CSV table of C-alpha atoms in Angstrom, one decimal:
chain,number,residue,atom,x,y,z
A,1,MET,CA,131.1,135.4,0.6
A,2,VAL,CA,130.4,139.0,2.6
A,3,PHE,CA,126.9,139.8,3.9
A,4,SER,CA,126.2,143.5,3.2
A,5,ASN,CA,123.7,145.0,4.7
A,6,TYR,CA,122.4,142.2,7.3
A,7,GLY,CA,124.0,143.7,10.3
A,8,HIS,CA,126.8,143.5,12.5
A,9,ILE,CA,128.2,140.2,13.0
A,10,TYR,CA,129.8,139.6,16.4
A,11,ASN,CA,130.4,137.1,18.6
A,12,GLU,CA,133.1,136.0,15.4
A,13,ASN,CA,134.2,132.7,17.2
A,14,GLU,CA,130.8,131.3,16.9
A,15,GLY,CA,129.8,133.1,14.3
A,16,ILE,CA,126.1,134.3,15.9
A,17,ILE,CA,124.5,136.7,13.4
A,18,ASN,CA,122.5,139.4,15.3
A,19,ASN,CA,122.0,136.1,18.4
A,20,ALA,CA,119.3,134.9,16.3
A,21,GLY,CA,120.8,131.7,15.9
A,22,THR,CA,124.5,130.1,14.3
A,23,LEU,CA,125.8,130.2,11.1
A,24,SER,CA,127.9,127.6,10.2
A,25,GLY,CA,131.4,128.2,7.6
A,26,ILE,CA,132.2,131.7,8.9
A,27,GLU,CA,136.0,132.5,8.2
A,28,ARG,CA,137.6,135.5,9.2
A,29,GLU,CA,138.7,137.7,6.2
A,30,ASP,CA,140.5,140.7,7.3
A,31,TYR,CA,140.9,142.9,10.5
A,32,GLU,CA,138.1,145.4,9.7
A,33,GLY,CA,135.3,143.6,11.1
A,34,ASP,CA,134.0,141.6,7.3
A,35,PHE,CA,133.5,137.8,7.2
A,36,PHE,CA,133.2,135.5,4.5
A,37,ILE,CA,131.1,131.8,4.2
A,38,ASN,CA,133.0,129.5,2.3
A,39,ASN,CA,129.8,127.9,0.5
A,40,ALA,CA,126.2,128.8,0.2
A,41,GLY,CA,124.0,127.2,3.3
A,42,THR,CA,121.1,127.7,5.8
A,43,ILE,CA,121.1,129.9,8.7
A,44,ASN,CA,118.6,128.4,11.3
A,45,ASN,CA,116.3,130.9,13.5
A,46,CYS,CA,116.5,133.8,11.9
A,47,THR,CA,114.4,135.7,9.7
A,48,THR,CA,113.1,134.5,6.8
A,49,GLY,CA,114.6,135.6,3.4
A,50,ILE,CA,117.4,135.6,1.0
A,51,ILE,CA,120.8,136.7,2.3
A,52,THR,CA,123.3,137.2,-0.4
A,53,GLY,CA,126.7,138.1,-0.5
A,54,LEU,CA,129.8,138.8,-3.0
A,55,LEU,CA,132.2,136.2,-2.9
A,56,ILE,CA,135.4,138.3,-3.4
A,57,GLY,CA,136.4,137.3,-6.9
A,58,ASN,CA,133.6,134.7,-7.5
A,59,PRO,CA,130.3,135.1,-8.4
A,60,VAL,CA,127.5,136.1,-5.5
A,61,LYS,CA,126.2,132.9,-3.1
A,62,THR,CA,123.4,132.7,-1.4
A,63,VAL,CA,122.1,131.4,1.9
A,64,THR,CA,118.8,130.4,2.8
A,65,CYS,CA,117.1,131.5,6.4
A,66,THR,CA,114.8,129.2,7.9
A,67,GLY,CA,113.0,131.5,9.6
A,68,GLU,CA,112.4,132.1,13.3
A,69,ASN,CA,112.8,129.7,16.2
A,70,VAL,CA,109.0,129.0,17.0
A,71,PRO,CA,108.2,127.7,20.9
A,72,VAL,CA,105.9,124.9,21.4
A,73,THR,CA,103.1,127.3,23.9
A,74,SER,CA,100.6,124.0,25.0
A,75,ILE,CA,100.7,120.2,24.5
A,76,THR,CA,97.4,118.0,24.4
A,77,VAL,CA,97.4,114.5,25.4
A,78,THR,CA,94.8,112.3,24.1
A,79,GLY,CA,94.5,108.8,23.2
A,80,ALA,CA,91.7,106.8,21.2
A,81,ALA,CA,90.0,105.6,23.9
A,82,THR,CA,90.1,106.5,27.7
A,83,THR,CA,90.2,102.8,28.5
A,84,VAL,CA,92.4,99.6,27.6
A,85,GLU,CA,92.8,96.0,28.1
A,86,ASN,CA,95.5,95.0,30.2
A,87,GLY,CA,97.9,93.1,27.9
A,88,LYS,CA,96.1,95.2,24.9
A,89,THR,CA,97.5,98.4,23.6
A,90,LEU,CA,96.1,102.1,22.7
A,91,GLN,CA,97.5,105.1,20.7
A,92,MET,CA,98.5,108.2,22.5
A,93,THR,CA,98.7,111.2,20.7
A,94,ALA,CA,100.2,114.5,21.3
A,95,THR,CA,98.3,117.7,20.1
A,96,ILE,CA,101.0,120.8,19.5
A,97,ILE,CA,100.1,124.3,19.7
A,98,PRO,CA,101.1,126.5,17.6
A,99,ALA,CA,100.8,123.9,14.8
A,100,ASP,CA,103.8,125.8,12.9
A,101,ALA,CA,106.2,125.7,16.0
A,102,THR,CA,109.4,124.9,15.3
A,103,ASN,CA,110.1,121.1,17.1
A,104,LYS,CA,107.3,119.3,17.7
A,105,ASP,CA,108.9,116.0,19.0
A,106,VAL,CA,108.0,114.6,22.6
A,107,THR,CA,109.1,112.4,25.0
A,108,TRP,CA,106.9,110.1,26.2
A,109,SER,CA,106.5,108.7,29.8
A,110,VAL,CA,104.7,107.1,32.6
A,111,VAL,CA,104.2,109.2,35.6
A,112,ALA,CA,105.9,107.6,38.7
A,113,GLY,CA,103.5,105.7,40.7
A,114,THR,CA,100.7,104.6,38.4
A,115,CYS,CA,103.2,101.9,36.5
A,116,ASN,CA,99.9,99.8,35.2
A,117,ALA,CA,101.3,100.4,31.5
A,118,THR,CA,104.3,101.0,29.4
A,119,VAL,CA,104.6,103.6,26.7
A,120,ASN,CA,107.2,103.8,23.6
A,121,GLN,CA,108.8,106.7,22.4
A,122,ALA,CA,106.0,106.5,19.5
A,123,GLY,CA,103.4,107.1,22.0
A,124,LEU,CA,102.3,103.2,22.0
A,125,LEU,CA,100.5,102.6,25.4
A,126,THR,CA,100.4,98.8,27.2
A,127,GLY,CA,98.5,97.7,29.6
A,128,THR,CA,100.6,95.8,32.0
A,129,LYS,CA,97.9,95.7,35.3
A,130,ALA,CA,94.4,96.8,36.2
A,131,GLY,CA,93.9,100.6,37.4
A,132,THR,CA,94.6,104.0,36.2
A,133,VAL,CA,98.1,105.1,34.6
A,134,THR,CA,98.8,108.6,34.1
A,135,VAL,CA,100.5,109.0,30.2
A,136,LYS,CA,103.0,112.0,29.8
A,137,ALA,CA,104.0,114.2,26.9
A,138,THR,CA,106.8,116.7,26.8
A,139,SER,CA,108.5,118.8,24.6
A,140,LYS,CA,111.8,118.4,23.1
A,141,ASP,CA,112.2,122.0,22.3
A,142,GLY,CA,113.0,122.8,25.9
A,143,SER,CA,110.5,124.9,26.4
A,144,GLY,CA,109.5,122.5,29.4
A,145,VAL,CA,105.9,122.6,27.7
A,146,GLN,CA,104.2,118.8,28.9
A,147,SER,CA,100.8,117.4,29.0
A,148,SER,CA,99.2,114.6,30.7
A,149,SER,CA,96.0,112.3,30.5
A,150,ALA,CA,94.7,109.6,32.7
A,151,VAL,CA,94.3,106.2,31.2
A,152,THR,CA,92.2,103.2,32.9
A,153,VAL,CA,93.7,99.8,32.3
A,154,ILE,CA,91.0,97.3,32.6
A,155,GLU,CA,90.5,93.4,33.8
A,156,ILE,CA,90.0,90.7,30.8
A,157,PRO,CA,86.7,89.4,32.0
A,158,VAL,CA,86.4,85.4,32.5
A,159,THR,CA,83.9,83.9,30.3
A,160,GLY,CA,83.7,80.6,31.1
A,161,ILE,CA,85.6,77.9,33.1
A,162,SER,CA,85.8,73.7,32.2
A,163,LEU,CA,86.9,71.0,34.4
A,164,LEU,CA,89.2,68.0,32.7
A,165,GLU,CA,86.9,65.3,32.5
A,166,ALA,CA,90.1,62.8,31.1
A,167,THR,CA,89.6,60.6,34.8
A,168,THR,CA,86.4,60.3,37.0
A,169,THR,CA,87.2,57.9,39.3
A,170,VAL,CA,89.9,57.9,42.4
A,171,GLU,CA,90.5,55.1,45.5
A,172,THR,CA,89.5,55.5,48.9
A,173,GLY,CA,92.8,56.9,50.2
A,174,LYS,CA,94.6,58.0,46.6
A,175,THR,CA,94.6,61.8,45.2
A,176,LEU,CA,93.1,63.0,42.0
A,177,GLN,CA,94.7,66.5,40.6
A,178,MET,CA,91.7,68.2,39.1
A,179,ILE,CA,92.2,70.6,35.9
A,180,ALA,CA,90.8,74.2,35.3
A,181,THR,CA,90.9,75.4,32.4
A,182,ILE,CA,90.1,79.5,32.0
A,183,TYR,CA,88.3,80.9,29.4
A,184,PRO,CA,90.0,83.4,27.7
A,185,GLU,CA,93.3,82.3,28.2
A,186,ASN,CA,94.7,86.2,28.5
A,187,ALA,CA,91.6,86.3,31.3
A,188,THR,CA,93.3,88.8,33.8
A,189,ASN,CA,91.9,86.8,37.1
A,190,LYS,CA,92.4,83.7,36.8
A,191,ASN,CA,91.9,82.4,40.2
A,192,VAL,CA,89.2,79.8,41.0
A,193,ILE,CA,87.8,78.5,44.4
A,194,TRP,CA,87.7,74.8,44.8
A,195,SER,CA,84.9,72.6,46.5
A,196,VAL,CA,83.0,69.5,47.0
A,197,GLU,CA,79.6,68.8,47.6
A,198,THR,CA,79.1,65.9,49.4
A,199,ILE,CA,76.9,65.1,52.4
A,200,THR,CA,78.8,61.9,53.3
A,201,GLU,CA,82.4,63.8,52.9
A,202,ASP,CA,83.7,60.6,50.5
A,203,ALA,CA,86.4,62.6,49.7
A,204,VAL,CA,88.1,66.9,50.2
A,205,ILE,CA,89.8,69.4,47.8
A,206,SER,CA,92.9,71.3,48.5
A,207,GLU,CA,92.7,74.6,47.3
A,208,THR,CA,94.9,73.7,44.1
A,209,GLY,CA,92.2,71.3,43.1
A,210,LEU,CA,93.8,68.3,44.7
A,211,LEU,CA,91.2,65.6,45.4
A,212,THR,CA,91.2,62.7,48.1
A,213,GLY,CA,89.2,59.9,48.5
A,214,LYS,CA,87.5,58.9,51.9
A,215,ALA,CA,85.2,56.5,51.6
A,216,ALA,CA,83.7,55.0,48.8
A,217,GLY,CA,80.7,56.8,47.5
A,218,ASN,CA,79.9,59.7,44.5
A,219,VAL,CA,80.8,63.7,44.8
A,220,THR,CA,80.7,66.2,43.0
A,221,VAL,CA,83.6,68.3,42.5
A,222,ARG,CA,82.5,72.1,42.0
A,223,VAL,CA,85.2,74.8,40.1
A,224,THR,CA,84.0,78.6,40.6
A,225,SER,CA,86.1,81.6,39.1
A,226,VAL,CA,87.1,84.4,41.6
A,227,ALA,CA,86.4,87.3,39.1
A,228,ASN,CA,82.9,86.3,38.7
A,229,SER,CA,81.2,84.1,41.2
A,230,ASN,CA,78.5,83.3,38.1
A,231,VAL,CA,81.3,81.6,36.1
A,232,LYS,CA,81.4,77.7,37.2
A,233,ASP,CA,81.5,74.3,36.0
A,234,SER,CA,81.3,70.8,38.3
A,235,LEU,CA,82.0,66.9,38.0
A,236,ASN,CA,80.9,64.1,39.3
A,237,ILE,CA,83.6,62.1,40.7
A,238,THR,CA,83.3,58.2,41.9
A,239,VAL,CA,85.4,57.5,44.9
A,240,THR,CA,86.2,53.0,44.8
A,241,ALA,CA,87.0,51.0,47.4
A,242,ALA,CA,90.7,50.7,47.8
A,243,ARG,CA,92.0,47.6,45.2
A,244,THR,CA,93.6,44.9,48.1
A,245,SER,CA,96.8,42.3,46.7
A,246,SER,CA,97.7,39.6,47.3
A,247,SER,CA,101.1,38.4,47.1
A,248,LYS,CA,101.5,34.4,45.5
A,249,SER,CA,104.6,33.0,47.1
A,250,GLY,CA,106.9,30.9,44.5
A,251,GLY,CA,108.4,27.2,44.7
A,252,GLY,CA,111.3,26.6,47.5
A,253,GLY,CA,110.7,29.4,49.8
A,254,GLY,CA,111.0,32.1,46.8
A,255,GLY,CA,109.1,35.5,47.5
A,256,SER,CA,106.8,37.0,45.1
A,257,GLY,CA,108.2,38.6,42.3
A,258,GLY,CA,108.6,42.5,42.3
A,259,SER,CA,106.1,44.6,39.8
A,260,GLY,CA,106.0,47.7,37.2
A,261,SER,CA,103.7,50.5,37.9
A,262,SER,CA,101.2,49.0,35.6
A,263,GLY,CA,101.0,45.8,38.3
A,264,GLU,CA,102.8,43.8,35.9
A,265,LYS,CA,105.9,41.4,37.2
A,266,THR,CA,108.9,43.1,36.8
A,267,GLN,CA,111.1,39.9,35.5
A,268,ASN,CA,108.4,39.7,32.8
A,269,ILE,CA,109.4,42.9,31.7
A,270,ALA,CA,111.4,42.7,28.5
A,271,LEU,CA,110.8,46.5,27.3
A,272,LYS,CA,108.6,49.2,28.6
A,273,ASP,CA,108.1,52.1,26.0
A,274,VAL,CA,106.0,55.2,27.0
A,275,SER,CA,104.3,58.2,24.7
A,276,SER,CA,102.6,60.9,26.4
A,277,ILE,CA,101.2,63.8,24.6
A,278,PHE,CA,98.5,66.4,25.1
A,279,VAL,CA,94.9,64.9,23.8
A,280,GLY,CA,92.5,67.4,22.5
A,281,LYS,CA,89.0,67.0,21.0
A,282,GLY,CA,89.9,65.3,17.1
A,283,SER,CA,92.0,62.7,16.3
A,284,VAL,CA,94.8,61.0,18.6
A,285,LYS,CA,97.7,59.3,17.8
A,286,PHE,CA,100.5,57.7,19.8
A,287,ASP,CA,104.1,56.8,17.9
A,288,PHE,CA,106.1,54.5,19.5
A,289,LYS,CA,109.7,55.1,17.8
A,290,ASP,CA,111.8,51.6,19.9
A,291,ALA,CA,112.5,49.7,17.4
A,292,ASP,CA,112.3,46.5,19.2
A,293,ASN,CA,108.5,47.5,20.7
A,294,ASP,CA,106.3,45.6,18.4
A,295,ILE,CA,103.5,48.1,18.6
A,296,GLN,CA,104.2,51.1,16.2
A,297,TYR,CA,101.5,53.4,16.9
A,298,ILE,CA,97.8,53.9,18.9
A,299,GLU,CA,95.3,55.7,17.3
A,300,TYR,CA,91.8,57.0,18.1
A,301,THR,CA,89.3,59.4,18.3
A,302,SER,CA,88.9,61.6,21.3
A,303,LEU,CA,85.5,63.0,22.2
A,304,LYS,CA,86.6,65.4,24.9
A,305,ASN,CA,90.0,67.8,25.9
A,306,SER,CA,91.1,65.1,28.3
A,307,GLY,CA,95.2,66.8,28.9
A,308,THR,CA,98.1,64.5,28.4
A,309,ILE,CA,97.4,61.4,28.3
A,310,THR,CA,100.1,58.7,28.7
A,311,ALA,CA,100.3,55.1,26.7
A,312,THR,CA,102.1,52.6,27.9
A,313,VAL,CA,103.4,49.2,26.2
A,314,GLU,CA,104.9,46.5,27.8
A,315,ILE,CA,106.5,43.9,25.7
A,316,LEU,CA,106.4,41.0,28.0
A,317,LYS,CA,108.7,37.5,27.8
A,318,ASP,CA,105.6,35.1,28.9
A,319,LYS,CA,102.1,35.4,29.5
A,320,SER,CA,100.7,38.9,30.9
A,321,THR,CA,100.5,38.3,34.5
A,322,PHE,CA,96.7,39.6,34.2
A,323,ALA,CA,96.1,36.9,31.8
A,324,ALA,CA,95.3,32.9,33.5
A,325,SER,CA,95.9,31.6,29.7
A,326,SER,CA,97.5,31.9,26.5
A,327,PRO,CA,95.4,32.5,23.5
A,328,GLU,CA,95.3,29.6,20.5
A,329,GLY,CA,97.3,30.0,17.8
A,330,VAL,CA,101.3,30.1,17.8
A,331,ILE,CA,102.7,33.0,20.3
A,332,TYR,CA,104.3,35.8,18.8
A,333,ARG,CA,104.5,38.0,21.7
A,334,HIS,CA,102.8,38.4,24.6
A,335,ILE,CA,102.0,42.6,24.9
A,336,ASN,CA,100.5,44.7,28.0
A,337,ILE,CA,99.2,47.9,26.6
A,338,TRP,CA,97.4,50.9,29.2
A,339,LEU,CA,96.0,54.1,28.1
A,340,GLY,CA,95.8,56.8,30.7
A,341,LYS,CA,94.4,56.3,34.0
A,342,THR,CA,91.8,54.0,35.3
A,343,GLY,CA,88.6,54.9,33.7
A,344,TYR,CA,89.8,56.9,30.9
A,345,ALA,CA,89.8,54.2,27.9
A,346,THR,CA,85.6,53.9,28.1
A,347,GLU,CA,83.5,54.8,25.2
A,348,THR,CA,82.3,58.2,26.9
A,349,ASN,CA,86.2,59.1,26.2
A,350,ILE,CA,87.7,57.5,22.9
A,351,GLU,CA,85.8,55.8,20.1
A,352,ASN,CA,87.2,53.9,16.7
A,353,PRO,CA,90.2,53.1,19.0
A,354,VAL,CA,93.0,50.7,16.6
A,355,ILE,CA,96.3,49.5,17.4
A,356,GLY,CA,99.3,49.3,14.7
A,357,PHE,CA,101.7,46.6,14.9
A,358,LYS,CA,104.4,44.9,13.4
A,359,VAL,CA,105.8,41.1,13.1
A,360,ASP,CA,109.5,40.0,12.0
A,361,ARG,CA,109.5,38.3,8.7
A,362,ASN,CA,112.1,35.9,9.9
A,363,TRP,CA,109.7,34.4,12.4
A,364,ILE,CA,107.1,33.9,10.2
A,365,ASN,CA,109.5,32.1,7.8
A,366,ASP,CA,111.6,29.8,10.5
A,367,LYS,CA,108.0,29.2,12.1
A,368,GLY,CA,106.1,28.2,8.9
A,369,ILE,CA,103.8,31.0,9.8
A,370,ASN,CA,101.2,32.1,7.2
A,371,PRO,CA,101.2,36.1,7.5
A,372,ALA,CA,97.8,36.4,6.1
A,373,PRO,CA,96.0,35.2,9.5
A,374,VAL,CA,98.3,37.0,12.0
A,375,VAL,CA,95.8,38.5,14.4
A,376,LEU,CA,96.0,40.7,17.5
A,377,ASN,CA,94.2,38.7,20.8
A,378,ARG,CA,92.9,40.8,23.6
A,379,TYR,CA,91.8,39.3,27.1
A,380,SER,CA,89.2,40.6,28.8
A,381,ASP,CA,86.6,39.5,31.1
A,382,GLY,CA,88.9,36.6,32.0
A,383,LYS,CA,88.7,34.8,28.1
A,384,TRP,CA,90.9,35.3,24.4
A,385,ASN,CA,89.3,37.4,21.8
A,386,ALA,CA,90.6,37.9,18.4
A,387,LEU,CA,90.5,41.2,17.1
A,388,SER,CA,89.8,42.2,13.5
A,389,THR,CA,93.0,42.4,12.0
A,390,THR,CA,94.1,43.7,8.8
A,391,GLN,CA,97.2,43.3,7.7
A,392,THR,CA,98.4,47.2,6.1
A,393,GLY,CA,101.6,46.4,4.6
A,394,ASN,CA,105.3,44.8,4.5
A,395,ASN,CA,109.1,45.2,3.7
A,396,ALA,CA,112.6,43.1,3.9
A,397,ASN,CA,112.0,42.7,7.4
A,398,TYR,CA,108.5,43.0,8.9
A,399,TYR,CA,104.7,42.5,8.1
A,400,PHE,CA,102.5,45.5,9.4
A,401,TYR,CA,99.4,45.2,11.0
A,402,GLN,CA,96.2,47.2,12.2
A,403,ALA,CA,93.7,45.7,14.8
A,404,GLU,CA,90.2,47.2,15.8
A,405,THR,CA,90.2,46.9,19.8
A,406,PRO,CA,87.5,48.3,22.5
A,407,GLY,CA,89.9,48.4,25.2
A,408,PHE,CA,93.0,48.5,26.4
A,409,SER,CA,94.8,45.4,28.7
A,410,PRO,CA,96.6,42.4,28.0
A,411,PHE,CA,97.1,41.4,24.3
A,412,ALA,CA,99.0,38.6,22.6
A,413,ILE,CA,99.6,38.7,18.8
A,414,THR,CA,99.6,35.2,17.2
A,415,GLY,CA,100.1,33.4,13.7
A,416,VAL,CA,98.9,29.8,11.8
A,417,ASN,CA,101.2,27.7,10.4
A,418,LEU,CA,100.7,27.2,6.1
A,419,ASP,CA,99.9,23.6,7.5
A,420,GLU,CA,97.3,23.9,9.8
A,421,THR,CA,96.4,26.6,7.3
A,422,ALA,CA,96.3,24.5,4.2
A,423,LEU,CA,94.1,21.6,6.2
A,424,ARG,CA,91.9,24.2,7.6
A,425,SER,CA,91.0,25.3,3.7
A,426,THR,CA,90.8,21.5,2.5
A,427,SER,CA,88.1,21.0,4.7
A,428,ASN,CA,86.6,24.4,4.2
A,429,VAL,CA,86.2,23.5,0.8
A,430,THR,CA,85.4,19.6,0.6
A,431,PHE,CA,81.5,20.5,1.2
A,432,THR,CA,79.8,23.0,3.1
A,433,ALA,CA,76.5,21.6,5.5
A,434,ASP,CA,74.4,23.1,3.0
A,435,GLU,CA,76.2,21.3,0.0
A,436,SER,CA,75.8,18.0,2.0
A,437,LYS,CA,72.0,18.4,2.3
A,438,SER,CA,71.8,19.2,-1.2
A,439,SER,CA,73.2,16.2,-2.3
A,440,VAL,CA,72.0,13.9,-0.4
A,441,GLY,CA,68.4,15.3,-0.8
A,442,ASN,CA,69.4,15.2,-5.0
A,443,GLU,CA,70.2,11.4,-4.5
A,444,ALA,CA,67.3,10.5,-2.3
A,445,GLN,CA,65.2,12.6,-5.3
A,446,ALA,CA,66.7,10.3,-8.2
A,447,GLU,CA,65.9,7.7,-6.4
A,448,ASN,CA,61.8,8.2,-5.9
A,449,SER,CA,61.9,9.2,-9.1
A,450,LEU,CA,63.8,5.8,-10.5
A,451,ARG,CA,60.9,3.6,-8.4
A,452,GLY,CA,57.7,5.8,-9.5
A,453,LEU,CA,58.7,5.3,-12.9
A,454,SER,CA,59.3,1.6,-12.5
A,455,VAL,CA,55.5,1.3,-10.7
A,456,THR,CA,54.1,3.2,-13.7
A,457,VAL,CA,55.7,1.2,-16.0
A,458,THR,CA,54.2,-2.4,-14.1
A,459,LEU,CA,50.7,-0.9,-14.2
A,460,LEU,CA,51.0,-0.1,-17.7
A,461,ILE,CA,52.1,-3.8,-19.1
A,462,VAL,CA,49.1,-5.0,-16.4
A,463,SER,CA,46.0,-2.8,-18.2
A,464,ILE,CA,47.1,-3.9,-21.7
A,465,ALA,CA,46.7,-7.6,-20.6
A,466,CYS,CA,43.1,-7.1,-18.8
A,467,PHE,CA,41.6,-5.2,-22.0
A,468,LEU,CA,43.1,-8.0,-24.7
A,469,LYS,CA,42.1,-10.4,-22.6
A,470,ARG,CA,38.4,-9.5,-22.7
A,471,LYS,CA,38.4,-9.1,-26.3
A,472,GLN,CA,38.5,-12.5,-26.1
């Protein structure tokens, strides 16, 4: 297609028309300065209009001209706000002048030295640190025009602080790690100051919240937000005297056995199963997966956010070291169950605790045990107490039970053999004390009634005889 009446086309190798822009598809047709375009197309950055040319031997073809290049003269950078919280986002906008600028694209950046935020190429700013940041937009049209705006990244304030109440006692010479929870979780400054309020210096606390008991007594641990001194919390801690332990020598000159972390003798522990979970306020369940562990779960309602709590089950070979005797009945298993640290498993922290356990069906059959009255016994205050126990199910291998417990300490699972159960059942149904009294009373009442009737008949006969004698 020959462009006629448009002007001189020069710099033929690049196909530039009047220095206005690039024309693609130009071919050299002859040596007299006439040029042809292969197909209809668009000429960028030229005077607006339709350029018509005649393609030799073919119909007229047209090329559309998009118009002149309109450069950017100014940019205004704004945001939906002039502040953004640390960790939050703010959309930035670049307003281009003139409105009909040919290329309105910009490059977003953060001015060096103000790196308290990041910005992507869509202009979305993210605060990374409290302070002031300068956001810049630069035109992509090659004009070099740019603009910037200052945005303040502000701290997310601390609104609350809470001390974990899982344990409120510590022995003298021992340590207790205090834990503080900061609200909200994304607060900018989570630093705190620990202190102990005590006149007698019964305890000291480190900068990291590690409390050390010094002498028996009561102390108040306080934690204060560094960001806001008005936000604080406190907790009363009891420092107890250190417990003394004594070792009993075995016969034949043998020493006392070692002990596990719970205090139980190591040689008496057949299996130890530990479960740790984060305990919040509400329903809590510890599951034990070891197939050889008779205890399947511990379940209760937590009254407080207590953090990570550990439940430990020790399956024993014999009665617990902490129990002076064994409970009545046929012993299936001796067990120690510990929940949390000393002082945790109390009515102020938990309620409605239950223990789920299983009993081997082979033991039931071999011992001639009645599965119904199997119970979980707890040793506390120097004596054994049978807990309220319910059979919850059974399968080919086990009978399953659940027992309510007021606490955690040594336990024993016991059963009653069928003969003893039958004997108890027979003795119970023969008669009750009330029925015996009633029976005796009824017999006495019948005897008294017969005696009364005999006396009445005798008197009646005597009266008739006297009456007849008088008539004579």
